[in-house]
Tab-separated table of C-alpha atoms and ligand atoms in Angstrom:
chain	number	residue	atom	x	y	z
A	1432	UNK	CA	0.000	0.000	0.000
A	1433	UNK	CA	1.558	3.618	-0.958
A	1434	UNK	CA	2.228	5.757	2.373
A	1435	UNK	CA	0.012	7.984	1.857
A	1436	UNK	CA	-3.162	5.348	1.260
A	1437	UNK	CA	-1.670	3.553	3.886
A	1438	UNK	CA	-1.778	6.699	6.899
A	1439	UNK	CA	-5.128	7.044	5.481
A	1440	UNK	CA	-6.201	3.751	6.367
A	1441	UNK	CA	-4.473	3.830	9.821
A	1442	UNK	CA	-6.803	6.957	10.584
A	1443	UNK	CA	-9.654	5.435	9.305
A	1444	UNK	CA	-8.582	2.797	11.619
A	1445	UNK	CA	-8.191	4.280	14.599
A	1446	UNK	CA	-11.319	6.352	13.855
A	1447	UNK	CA	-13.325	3.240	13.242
A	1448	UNK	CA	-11.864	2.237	17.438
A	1449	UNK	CA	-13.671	5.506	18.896
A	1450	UNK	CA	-16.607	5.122	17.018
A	1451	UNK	CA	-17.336	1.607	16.728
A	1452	UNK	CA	-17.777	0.920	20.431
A	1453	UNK	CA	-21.353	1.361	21.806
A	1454	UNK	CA	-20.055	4.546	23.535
A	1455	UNK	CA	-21.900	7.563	24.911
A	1456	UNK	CA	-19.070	9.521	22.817
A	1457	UNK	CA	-20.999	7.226	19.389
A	1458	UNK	CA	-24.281	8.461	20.607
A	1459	UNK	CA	-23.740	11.787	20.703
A	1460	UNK	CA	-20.819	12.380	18.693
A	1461	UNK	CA	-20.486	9.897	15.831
A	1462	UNK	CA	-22.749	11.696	13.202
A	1463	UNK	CA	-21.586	15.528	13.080
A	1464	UNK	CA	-17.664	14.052	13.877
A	1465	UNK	CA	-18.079	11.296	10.596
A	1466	UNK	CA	-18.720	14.140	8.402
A	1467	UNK	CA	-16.666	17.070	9.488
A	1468	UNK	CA	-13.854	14.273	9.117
A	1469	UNK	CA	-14.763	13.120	5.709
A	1470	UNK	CA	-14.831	16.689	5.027
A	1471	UNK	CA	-11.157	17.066	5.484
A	1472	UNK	CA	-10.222	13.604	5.063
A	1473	UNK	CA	-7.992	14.527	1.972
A	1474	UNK	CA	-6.036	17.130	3.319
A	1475	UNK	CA	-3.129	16.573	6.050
A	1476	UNK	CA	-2.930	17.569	9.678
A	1477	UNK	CA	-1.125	20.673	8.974
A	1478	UNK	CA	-3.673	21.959	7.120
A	1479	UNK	CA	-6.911	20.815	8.966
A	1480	UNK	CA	-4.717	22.302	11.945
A	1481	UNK	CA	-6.188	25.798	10.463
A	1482	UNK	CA	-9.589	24.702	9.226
A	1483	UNK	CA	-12.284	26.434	11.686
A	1484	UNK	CA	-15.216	24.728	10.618
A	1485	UNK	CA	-13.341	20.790	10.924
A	1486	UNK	CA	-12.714	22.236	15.062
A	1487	UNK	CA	-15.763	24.138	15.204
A	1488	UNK	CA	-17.116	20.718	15.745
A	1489	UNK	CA	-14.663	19.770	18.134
A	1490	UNK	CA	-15.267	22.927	20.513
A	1491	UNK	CA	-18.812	22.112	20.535
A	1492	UNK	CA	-18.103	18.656	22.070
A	1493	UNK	CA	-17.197	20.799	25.585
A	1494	UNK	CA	-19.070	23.025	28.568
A	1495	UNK	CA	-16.614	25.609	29.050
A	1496	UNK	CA	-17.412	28.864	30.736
A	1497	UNK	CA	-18.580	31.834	28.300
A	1498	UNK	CA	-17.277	34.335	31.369
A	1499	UNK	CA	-13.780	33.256	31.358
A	1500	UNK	CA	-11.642	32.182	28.674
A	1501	UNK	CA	-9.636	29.918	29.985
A	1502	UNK	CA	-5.826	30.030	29.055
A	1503	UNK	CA	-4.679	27.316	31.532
A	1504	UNK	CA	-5.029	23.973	30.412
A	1505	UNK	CA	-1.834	22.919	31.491
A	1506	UNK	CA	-2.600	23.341	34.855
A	1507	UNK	CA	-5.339	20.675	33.806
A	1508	UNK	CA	-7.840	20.373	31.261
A	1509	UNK	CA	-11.692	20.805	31.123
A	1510	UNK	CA	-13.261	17.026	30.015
A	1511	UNK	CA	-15.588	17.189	27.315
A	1512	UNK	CA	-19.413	17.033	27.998
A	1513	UNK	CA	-19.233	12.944	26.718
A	1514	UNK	CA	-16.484	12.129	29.473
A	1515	UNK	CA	-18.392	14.374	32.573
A	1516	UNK	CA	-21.524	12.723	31.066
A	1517	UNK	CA	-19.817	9.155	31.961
A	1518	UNK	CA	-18.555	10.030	35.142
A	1519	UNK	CA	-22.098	11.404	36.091
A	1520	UNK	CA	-23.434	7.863	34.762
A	1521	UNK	CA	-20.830	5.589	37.018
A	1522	UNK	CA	-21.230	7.761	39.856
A	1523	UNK	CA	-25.390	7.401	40.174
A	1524	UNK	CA	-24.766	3.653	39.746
A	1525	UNK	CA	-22.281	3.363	42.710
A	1526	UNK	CA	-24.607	5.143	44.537
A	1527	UNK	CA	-27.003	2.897	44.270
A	1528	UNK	CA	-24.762	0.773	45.960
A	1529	UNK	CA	-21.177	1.481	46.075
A	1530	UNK	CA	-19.873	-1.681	47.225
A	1531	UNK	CA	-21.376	-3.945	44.809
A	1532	UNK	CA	-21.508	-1.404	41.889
A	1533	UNK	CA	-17.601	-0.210	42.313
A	1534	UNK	CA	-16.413	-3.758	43.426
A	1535	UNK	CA	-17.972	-6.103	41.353
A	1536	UNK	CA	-19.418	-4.259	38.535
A	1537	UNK	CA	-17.202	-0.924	37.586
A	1538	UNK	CA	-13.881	-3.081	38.786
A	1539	UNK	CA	-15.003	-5.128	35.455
A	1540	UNK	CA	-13.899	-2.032	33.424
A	1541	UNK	CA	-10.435	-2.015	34.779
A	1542	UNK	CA	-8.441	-4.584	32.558
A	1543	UNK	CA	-10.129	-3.323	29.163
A	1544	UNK	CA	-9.257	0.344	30.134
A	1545	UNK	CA	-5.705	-0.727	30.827
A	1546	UNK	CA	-5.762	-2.388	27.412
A	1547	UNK	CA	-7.131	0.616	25.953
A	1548	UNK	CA	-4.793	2.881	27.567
A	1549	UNK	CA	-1.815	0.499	26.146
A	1550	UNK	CA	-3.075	0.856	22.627
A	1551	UNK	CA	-2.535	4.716	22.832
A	1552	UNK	CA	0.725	4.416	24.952
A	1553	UNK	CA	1.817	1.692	22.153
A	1554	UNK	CA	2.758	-0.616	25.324
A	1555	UNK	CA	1.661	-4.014	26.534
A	1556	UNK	CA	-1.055	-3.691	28.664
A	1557	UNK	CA	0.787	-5.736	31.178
A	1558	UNK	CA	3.213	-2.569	31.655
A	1559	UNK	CA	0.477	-0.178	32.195
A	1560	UNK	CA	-0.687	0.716	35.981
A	1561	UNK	CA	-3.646	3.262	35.886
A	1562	UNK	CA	-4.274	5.787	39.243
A	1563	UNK	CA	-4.508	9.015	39.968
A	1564	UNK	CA	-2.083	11.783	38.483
A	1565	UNK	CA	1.271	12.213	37.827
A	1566	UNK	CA	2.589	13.068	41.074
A	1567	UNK	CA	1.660	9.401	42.601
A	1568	UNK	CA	2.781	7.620	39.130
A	1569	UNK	CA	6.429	9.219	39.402
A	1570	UNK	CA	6.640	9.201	43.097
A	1571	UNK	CA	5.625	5.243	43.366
A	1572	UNK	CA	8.809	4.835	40.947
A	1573	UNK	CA	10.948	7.410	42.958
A	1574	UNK	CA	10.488	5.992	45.937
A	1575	UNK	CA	10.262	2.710	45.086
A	1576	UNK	CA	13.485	1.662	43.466
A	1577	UNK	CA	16.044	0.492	45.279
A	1578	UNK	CA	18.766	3.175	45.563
A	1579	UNK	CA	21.170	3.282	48.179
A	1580	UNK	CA	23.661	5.944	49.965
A	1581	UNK	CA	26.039	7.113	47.347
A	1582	UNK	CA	23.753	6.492	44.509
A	1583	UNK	CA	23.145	9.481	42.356
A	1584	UNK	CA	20.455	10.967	40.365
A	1585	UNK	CA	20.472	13.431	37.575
A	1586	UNK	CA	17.871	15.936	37.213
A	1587	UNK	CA	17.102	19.412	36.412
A	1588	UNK	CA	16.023	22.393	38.503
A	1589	UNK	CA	13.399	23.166	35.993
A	1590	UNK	CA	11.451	19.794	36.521
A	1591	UNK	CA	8.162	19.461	38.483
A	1592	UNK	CA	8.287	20.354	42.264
A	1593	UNK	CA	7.056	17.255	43.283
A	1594	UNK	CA	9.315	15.044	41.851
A	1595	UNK	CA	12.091	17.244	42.953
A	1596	UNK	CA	10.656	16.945	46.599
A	1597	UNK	CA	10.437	13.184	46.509
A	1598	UNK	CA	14.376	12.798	45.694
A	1599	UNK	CA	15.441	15.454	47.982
A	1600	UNK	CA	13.172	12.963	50.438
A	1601	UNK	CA	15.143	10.268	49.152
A	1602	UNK	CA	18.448	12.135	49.724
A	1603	UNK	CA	17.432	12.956	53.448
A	1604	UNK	CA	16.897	9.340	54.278
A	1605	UNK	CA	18.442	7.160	52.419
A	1606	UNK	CA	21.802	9.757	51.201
A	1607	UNK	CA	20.968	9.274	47.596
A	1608	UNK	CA	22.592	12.635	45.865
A	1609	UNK	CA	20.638	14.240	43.799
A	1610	UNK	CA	21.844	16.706	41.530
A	1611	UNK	CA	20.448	18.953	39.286
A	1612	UNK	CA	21.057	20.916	36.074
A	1613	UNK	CA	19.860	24.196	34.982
A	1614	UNK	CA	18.284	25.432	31.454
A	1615	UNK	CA	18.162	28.904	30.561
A	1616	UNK	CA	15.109	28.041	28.203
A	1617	UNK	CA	14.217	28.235	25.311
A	1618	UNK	CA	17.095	26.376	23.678
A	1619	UNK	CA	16.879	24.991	20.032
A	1620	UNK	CA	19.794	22.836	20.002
A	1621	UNK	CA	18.885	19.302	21.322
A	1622	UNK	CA	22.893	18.367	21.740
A	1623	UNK	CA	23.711	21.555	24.201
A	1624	UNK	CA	20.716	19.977	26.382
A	1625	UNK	CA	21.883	16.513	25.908
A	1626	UNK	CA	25.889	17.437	26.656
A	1627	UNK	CA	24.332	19.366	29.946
A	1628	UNK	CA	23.056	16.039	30.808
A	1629	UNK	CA	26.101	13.829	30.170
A	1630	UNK	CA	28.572	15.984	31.998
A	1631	UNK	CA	26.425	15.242	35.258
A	1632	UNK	CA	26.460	11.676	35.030
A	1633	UNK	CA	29.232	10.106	37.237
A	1634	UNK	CA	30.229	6.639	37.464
A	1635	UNK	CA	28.091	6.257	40.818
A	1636	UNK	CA	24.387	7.726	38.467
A	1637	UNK	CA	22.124	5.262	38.276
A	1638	UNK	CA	19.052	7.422	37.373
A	1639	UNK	CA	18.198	10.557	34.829
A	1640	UNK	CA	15.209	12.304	35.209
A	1641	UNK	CA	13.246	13.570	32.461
A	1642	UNK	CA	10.646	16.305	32.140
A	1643	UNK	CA	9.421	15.635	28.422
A	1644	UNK	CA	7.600	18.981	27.950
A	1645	UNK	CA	9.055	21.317	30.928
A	1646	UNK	CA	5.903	22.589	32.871
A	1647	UNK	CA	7.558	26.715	33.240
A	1648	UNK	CA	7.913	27.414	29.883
A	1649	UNK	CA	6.796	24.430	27.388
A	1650	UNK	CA	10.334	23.514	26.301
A	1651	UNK	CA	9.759	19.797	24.603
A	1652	UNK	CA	13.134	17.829	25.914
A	1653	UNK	CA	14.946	15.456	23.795
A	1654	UNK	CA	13.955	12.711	25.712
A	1655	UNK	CA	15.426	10.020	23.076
A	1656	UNK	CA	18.667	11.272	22.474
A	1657	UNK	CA	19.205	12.005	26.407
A	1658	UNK	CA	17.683	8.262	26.960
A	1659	UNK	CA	20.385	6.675	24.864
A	1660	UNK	CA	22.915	8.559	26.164
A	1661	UNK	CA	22.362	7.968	29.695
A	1662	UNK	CA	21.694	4.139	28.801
A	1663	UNK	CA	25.449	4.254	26.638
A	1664	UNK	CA	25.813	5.299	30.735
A	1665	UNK	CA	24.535	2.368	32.790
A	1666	UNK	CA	21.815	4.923	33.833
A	1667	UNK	CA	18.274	4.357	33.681
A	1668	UNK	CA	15.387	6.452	32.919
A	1669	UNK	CA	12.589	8.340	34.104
A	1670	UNK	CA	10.150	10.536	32.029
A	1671	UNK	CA	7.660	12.663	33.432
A	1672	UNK	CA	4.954	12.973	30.329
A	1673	UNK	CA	2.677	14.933	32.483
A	1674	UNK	CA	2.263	17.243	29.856
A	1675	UNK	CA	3.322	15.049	26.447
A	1676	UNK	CA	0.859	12.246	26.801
A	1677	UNK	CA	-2.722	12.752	24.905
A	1678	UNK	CA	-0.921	15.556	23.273
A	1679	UNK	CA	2.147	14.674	21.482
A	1680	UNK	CA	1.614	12.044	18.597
A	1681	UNK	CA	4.525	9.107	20.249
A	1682	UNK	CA	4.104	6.288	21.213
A	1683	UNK	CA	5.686	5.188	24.859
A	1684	UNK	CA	8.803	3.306	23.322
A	1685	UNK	CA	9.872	5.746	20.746
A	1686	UNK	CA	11.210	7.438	23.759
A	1687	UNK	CA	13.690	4.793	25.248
A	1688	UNK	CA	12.949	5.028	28.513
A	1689	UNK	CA	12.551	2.499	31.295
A	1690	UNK	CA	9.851	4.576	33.214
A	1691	UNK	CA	7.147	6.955	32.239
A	1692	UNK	CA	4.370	8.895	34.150
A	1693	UNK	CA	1.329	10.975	33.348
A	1694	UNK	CA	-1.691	12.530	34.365
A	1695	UNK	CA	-4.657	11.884	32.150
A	1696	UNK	CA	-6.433	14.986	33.129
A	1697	UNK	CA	-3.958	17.067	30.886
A	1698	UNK	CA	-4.353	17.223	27.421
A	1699	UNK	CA	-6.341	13.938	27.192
A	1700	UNK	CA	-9.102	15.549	28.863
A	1701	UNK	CA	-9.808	12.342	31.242
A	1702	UNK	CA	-11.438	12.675	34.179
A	1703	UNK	CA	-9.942	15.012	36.469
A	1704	UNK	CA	-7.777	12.817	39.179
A	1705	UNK	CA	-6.618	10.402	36.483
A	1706	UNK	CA	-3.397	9.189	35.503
A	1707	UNK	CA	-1.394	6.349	34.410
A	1708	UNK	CA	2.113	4.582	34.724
A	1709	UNK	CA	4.336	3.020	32.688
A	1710	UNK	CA	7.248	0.509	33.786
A	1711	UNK	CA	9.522	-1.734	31.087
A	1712	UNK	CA	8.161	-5.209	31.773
A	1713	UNK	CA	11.347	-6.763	33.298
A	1714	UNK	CA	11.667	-3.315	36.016
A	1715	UNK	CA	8.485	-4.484	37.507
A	1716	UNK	CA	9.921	-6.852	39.949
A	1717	UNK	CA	12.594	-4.749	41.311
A	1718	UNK	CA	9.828	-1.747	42.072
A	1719	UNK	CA	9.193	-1.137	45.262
A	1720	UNK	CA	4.871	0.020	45.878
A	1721	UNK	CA	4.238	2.815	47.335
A	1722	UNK	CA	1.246	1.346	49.019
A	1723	UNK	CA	1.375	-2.227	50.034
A	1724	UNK	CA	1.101	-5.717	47.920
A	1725	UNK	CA	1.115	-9.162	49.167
A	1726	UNK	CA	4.063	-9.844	47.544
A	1727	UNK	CA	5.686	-6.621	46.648
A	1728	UNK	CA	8.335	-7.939	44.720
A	1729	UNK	CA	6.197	-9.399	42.638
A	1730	UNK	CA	6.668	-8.466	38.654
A	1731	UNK	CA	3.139	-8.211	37.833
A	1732	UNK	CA	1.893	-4.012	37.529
A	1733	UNK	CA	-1.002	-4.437	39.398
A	1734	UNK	CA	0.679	-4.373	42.296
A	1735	UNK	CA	0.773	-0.307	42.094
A	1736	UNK	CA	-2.656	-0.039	41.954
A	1737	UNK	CA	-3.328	-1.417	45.651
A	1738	UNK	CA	-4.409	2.225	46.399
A	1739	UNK	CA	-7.405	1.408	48.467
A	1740	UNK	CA	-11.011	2.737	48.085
A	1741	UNK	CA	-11.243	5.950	45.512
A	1742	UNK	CA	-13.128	7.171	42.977
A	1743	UNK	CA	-14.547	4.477	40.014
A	1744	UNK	CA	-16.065	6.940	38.024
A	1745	UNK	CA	-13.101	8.742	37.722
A	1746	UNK	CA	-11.186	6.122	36.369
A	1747	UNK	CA	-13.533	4.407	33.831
A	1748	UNK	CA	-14.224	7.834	32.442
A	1749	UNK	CA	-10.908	7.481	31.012
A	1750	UNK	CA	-12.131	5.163	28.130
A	1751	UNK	CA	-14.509	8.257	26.787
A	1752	UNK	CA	-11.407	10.527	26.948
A	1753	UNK	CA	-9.735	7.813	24.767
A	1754	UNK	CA	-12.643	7.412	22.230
A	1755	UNK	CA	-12.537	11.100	21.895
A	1756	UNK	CA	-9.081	11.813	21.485
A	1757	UNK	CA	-8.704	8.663	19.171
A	1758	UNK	CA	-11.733	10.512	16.762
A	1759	UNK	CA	-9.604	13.390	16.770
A	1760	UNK	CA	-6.176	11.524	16.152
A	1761	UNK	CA	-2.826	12.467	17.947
A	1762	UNK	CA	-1.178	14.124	14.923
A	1763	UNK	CA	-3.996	16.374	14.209
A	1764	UNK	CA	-3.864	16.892	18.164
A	1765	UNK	CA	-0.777	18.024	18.284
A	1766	UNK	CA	-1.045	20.230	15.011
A	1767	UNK	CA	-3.915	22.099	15.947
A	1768	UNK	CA	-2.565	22.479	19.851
A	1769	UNK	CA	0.742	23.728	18.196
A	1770	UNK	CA	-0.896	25.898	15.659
A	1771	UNK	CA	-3.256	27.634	18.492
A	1772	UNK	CA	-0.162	28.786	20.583
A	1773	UNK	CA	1.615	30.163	17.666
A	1774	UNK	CA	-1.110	31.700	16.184
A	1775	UNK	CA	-1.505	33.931	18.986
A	1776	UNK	CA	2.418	33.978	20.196
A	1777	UNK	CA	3.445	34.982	16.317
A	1778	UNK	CA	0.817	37.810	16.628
A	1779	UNK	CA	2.147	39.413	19.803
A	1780	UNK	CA	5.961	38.635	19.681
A	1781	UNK	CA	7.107	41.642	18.041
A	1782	UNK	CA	5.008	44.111	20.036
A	1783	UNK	CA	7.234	46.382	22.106
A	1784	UNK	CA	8.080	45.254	25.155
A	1785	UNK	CA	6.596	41.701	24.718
A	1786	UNK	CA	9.295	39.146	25.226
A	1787	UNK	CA	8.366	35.089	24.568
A	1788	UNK	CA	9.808	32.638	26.485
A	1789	UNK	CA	9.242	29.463	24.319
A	1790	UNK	CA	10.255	28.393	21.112
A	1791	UNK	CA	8.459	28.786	18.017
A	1792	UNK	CA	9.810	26.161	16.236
A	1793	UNK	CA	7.588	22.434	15.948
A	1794	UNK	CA	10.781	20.684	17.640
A	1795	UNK	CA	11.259	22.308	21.040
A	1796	UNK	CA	7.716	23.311	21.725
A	1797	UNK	CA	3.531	22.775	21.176
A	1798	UNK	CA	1.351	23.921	23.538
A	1799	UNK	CA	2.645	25.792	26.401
A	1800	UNK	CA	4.090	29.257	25.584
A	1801	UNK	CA	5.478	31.983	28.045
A	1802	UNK	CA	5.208	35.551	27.719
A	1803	UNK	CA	6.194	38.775	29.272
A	1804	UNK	CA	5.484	42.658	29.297
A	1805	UNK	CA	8.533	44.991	30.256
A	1806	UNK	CA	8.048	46.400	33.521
A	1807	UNK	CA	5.313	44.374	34.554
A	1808	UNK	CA	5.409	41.762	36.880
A	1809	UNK	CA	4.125	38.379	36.484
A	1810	UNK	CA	1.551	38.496	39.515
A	1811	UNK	CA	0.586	41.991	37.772
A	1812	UNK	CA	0.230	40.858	34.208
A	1813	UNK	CA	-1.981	37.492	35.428
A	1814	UNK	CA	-3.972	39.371	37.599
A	1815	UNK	CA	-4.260	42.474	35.002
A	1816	UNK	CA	-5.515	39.784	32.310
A	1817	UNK	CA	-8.171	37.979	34.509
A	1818	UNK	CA	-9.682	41.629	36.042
A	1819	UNK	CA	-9.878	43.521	32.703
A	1820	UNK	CA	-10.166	40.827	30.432
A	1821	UNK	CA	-11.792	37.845	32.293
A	1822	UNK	CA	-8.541	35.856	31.274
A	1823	UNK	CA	-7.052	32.883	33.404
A	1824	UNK	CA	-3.580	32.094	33.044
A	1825	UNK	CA	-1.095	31.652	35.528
A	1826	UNK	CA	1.886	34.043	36.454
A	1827	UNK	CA	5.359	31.907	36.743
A	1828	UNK	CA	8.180	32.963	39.089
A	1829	UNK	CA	10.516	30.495	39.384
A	1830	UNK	CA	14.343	30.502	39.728
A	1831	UNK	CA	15.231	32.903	36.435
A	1832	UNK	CA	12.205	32.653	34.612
A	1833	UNK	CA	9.417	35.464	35.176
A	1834	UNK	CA	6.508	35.247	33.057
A	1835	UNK	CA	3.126	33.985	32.500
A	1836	UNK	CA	2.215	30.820	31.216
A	1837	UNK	CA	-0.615	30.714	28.504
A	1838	UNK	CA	-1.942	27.301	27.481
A	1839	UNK	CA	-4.708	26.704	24.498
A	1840	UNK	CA	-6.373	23.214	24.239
A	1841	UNK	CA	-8.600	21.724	21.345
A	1842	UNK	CA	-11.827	23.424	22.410
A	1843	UNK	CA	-10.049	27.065	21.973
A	1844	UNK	CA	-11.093	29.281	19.280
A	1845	UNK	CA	-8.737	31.519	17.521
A	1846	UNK	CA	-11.675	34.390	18.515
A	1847	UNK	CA	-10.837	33.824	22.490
A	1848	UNK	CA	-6.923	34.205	21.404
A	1849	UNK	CA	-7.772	37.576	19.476
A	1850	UNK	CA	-8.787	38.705	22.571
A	1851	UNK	CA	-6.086	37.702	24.231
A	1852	UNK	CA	-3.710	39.030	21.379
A	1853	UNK	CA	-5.544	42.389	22.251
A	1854	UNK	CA	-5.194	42.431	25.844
A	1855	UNK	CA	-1.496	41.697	25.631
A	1856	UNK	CA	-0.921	44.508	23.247
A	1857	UNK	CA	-3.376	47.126	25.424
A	1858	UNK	CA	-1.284	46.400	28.598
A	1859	UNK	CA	1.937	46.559	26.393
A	1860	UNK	CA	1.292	49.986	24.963
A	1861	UNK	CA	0.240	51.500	28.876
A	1862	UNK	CA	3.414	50.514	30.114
A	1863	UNK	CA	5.380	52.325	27.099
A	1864	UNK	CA	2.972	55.853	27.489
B	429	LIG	C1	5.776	18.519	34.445
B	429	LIG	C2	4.739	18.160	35.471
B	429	LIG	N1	4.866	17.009	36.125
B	429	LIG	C3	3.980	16.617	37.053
B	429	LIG	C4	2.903	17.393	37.356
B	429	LIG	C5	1.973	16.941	38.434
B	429	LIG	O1	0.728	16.631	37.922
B	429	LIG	P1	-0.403	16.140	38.916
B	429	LIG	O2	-0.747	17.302	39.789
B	429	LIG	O3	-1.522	15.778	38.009
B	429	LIG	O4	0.147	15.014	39.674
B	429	LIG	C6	2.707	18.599	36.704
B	429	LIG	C7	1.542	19.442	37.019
B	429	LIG	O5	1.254	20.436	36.413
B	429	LIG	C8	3.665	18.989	35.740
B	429	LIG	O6	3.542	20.147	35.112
């Protein structure tokens, strides 16, 4: 089959998975999402990135506030009305009675979600632990392997607090050392990132830590090239994909790692309190739970998911997340996502006094984008665009980098972003008068 026929009928494919379950995202979605695809079937994912009527249909799929444009979907993302819709269903029916309508009926859903979950991570399903964020998914794998005094870990200062806070935990008591590099971001030159990392590593590392799209500013990490360095090491590795998964279109071993974590209530739009860890198959063993397990050495992944009573619901609205992102497609995802925060960050980046903090370029960035104002602060400028303009982002002050961090998702319209364009260039030109 010629490539292009052939990544034709892979989307077909994958479009025929969302829609050929008996889903609530079928019932409502399946007729107005066939056609606006068919409409654009023929051209490719750059261009439908730009075509407002093809996402038109896709915005309509969510509840979001008309008061408030929202701007931070990195902190975590709205679900669409299909995937609130299923958590409302599971939650009436454990009500009706939790214990036999969690336990024995919505438990059911658990191994086809984690085979679901594998198809879109590319991973065997055996390999795939689901629970609650990304914080619990990297933490479990911190604190669970089996470092001891003298080890070392490589990491950065600009990776995610909490995963900083669980080695410097590990450092306290068991005198792991953790040390960390610093980015002045945005870099485009993968091999000054990837030297940073190599110069760290000392005969005694035996772990690199990986943010794959760096929360502060959106930077998108080289996690492949840094993974087969540190392997060419004796290292292994650890990727944080809080923000990558659901958004970038890879699959889990493109990336070489040995570990990966996420939180499904980013840009897959999964229930929010969702998330999902990877481990290698033959790590599993050596992993230590963070909650308990009969046999804890034991190398089967369930054993991470011992984590007690919590919300069904939550979880097996994950598989209408899935159907919906899989109707969509990851490449388009990530086009569109990409094309949203340029199309506002190209409009604004030579106004005077605006500084960016992200690349524009498809290789070191997608959705996340910082931005700036000359003599105001970050506080001021987040607070300034949420008073005046009703618009939420969130203001970033963190080691060197001072700015505010402006996230679109699929649901945004290029309309909200002229506005946002607009505000950016009224508060620009007060400051300079
Ligand atoms: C890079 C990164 N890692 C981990 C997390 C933690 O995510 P969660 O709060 O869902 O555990 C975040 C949250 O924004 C993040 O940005």
């Amino acid at each position: 089959m010629p490539t292009n026929d052939r990544r034709s009928f892979l989307k077909m494919t994958a479009l025929a998975g969302a829609f050929s379950t008996n889903s609530l995202f079928r019932q409502a979605h399946a007729a107005d999402w066939e056609a606006a695809s068919r409409a654009v079937g023929h051209l490719d994912s750059g261009t439908i990135a730009q075509n407002e009527d093809y996402w038109s249909v896709i915005q309509r799929s969510y509840s979001v506030s008309t008061q408030i444009i929202n701007l931070n979907n990195g902190g975590v993302s709205p679900s669409p009305i299909v995937v609130q819709q299923a958590v409302e269903r599971y939650n009436q029916m454990t009500n009706e009675g939790p214990s036999y309508y969690m336990w024995q009926i919505l438990d059911q859903g658990r191994e086809p979600l984690r085979h679901k979950l594998a198809n879109l991570a590319g991973t065997s399903a055996e390999e795939i632990a689901i629970n609650r964020n990304s914080t619990e998914a990297l933490n479990t794998i911190i604190y669970g392997l089996p470092l001891k005094a003298g080890d070392e870990v490589v990491g950065t200062k600009q990776d995610y607090p909490n995963m900083m806070n669980a080695y410097r935990q590990r450092a306290e008591r068991d005198g792991i050392v953790y040390n960390q590099i610093s980015f002045d971001f945005p870099i485009e030159d993968n091999d000054v990132i990837v030297k940073a990392y190599e110069q760290a590593i000392t005969p005694r590392t035996k772990l690199v830590h990986i943010t794959h799209m760096v929360n502060w500013t959106g930077q998108l990490m080289p996690v492949q090239q840094i993974a087969d360095m540190a392997h060419a090491h004796g290292c292994e590795v650890i990727v944080d994909g809080a923000h990558s998964f659901g958004l970038l279109d890879f699959k889990i071993p493109d990336l070489h790692c040995d570990y990966f974590g996420t939180s499904l209530h980013k840009f897959l739009a999964a229930p929010i309190g969702s998330g999902m860890m990877w481990v290698k198959k033959d790590k599993i063993e050596k992993i230590w739970p963070l909650t308990c397990y009969g046999n804890p050495r034991s190398p089967d992944i369930r054993k991470f998911e011992a984590l007690g009573t919590r919300s069904f619901p939550i979880e097996q609205g994950i598989g209408e997340a899935i159907n919906f992102h899989e109707a969509i497609g990851s490449r388009r995802k990530q086009e569109r996502v990409f094309y949203l925060k340029n199309y506002w960050a190209m409009r604004v980046k030579d106004v005077p006094g605006v500084k960016l903090h992200t690349s524009l370029d498809p290789r070191f960035s997608c959705a996340i984008c910082g931005v700036s104002i000359e003599g105001v602060t970050s506080n001021q400028l987040m607070t300034t665009l949420f008073d005046r303009y009703k618009i939420h982002t969130v203001g970033i002050d963190y080691e060197k980098i001072h700015c505010i961090r402006v996230t679109p998702h699929v649901y945004t319209t290029t309309a909200d972003l002229d506005k946002f364009v607009g505000a950016i260039g009224e508060i620009a030109a007060s400051k300079k008068s």
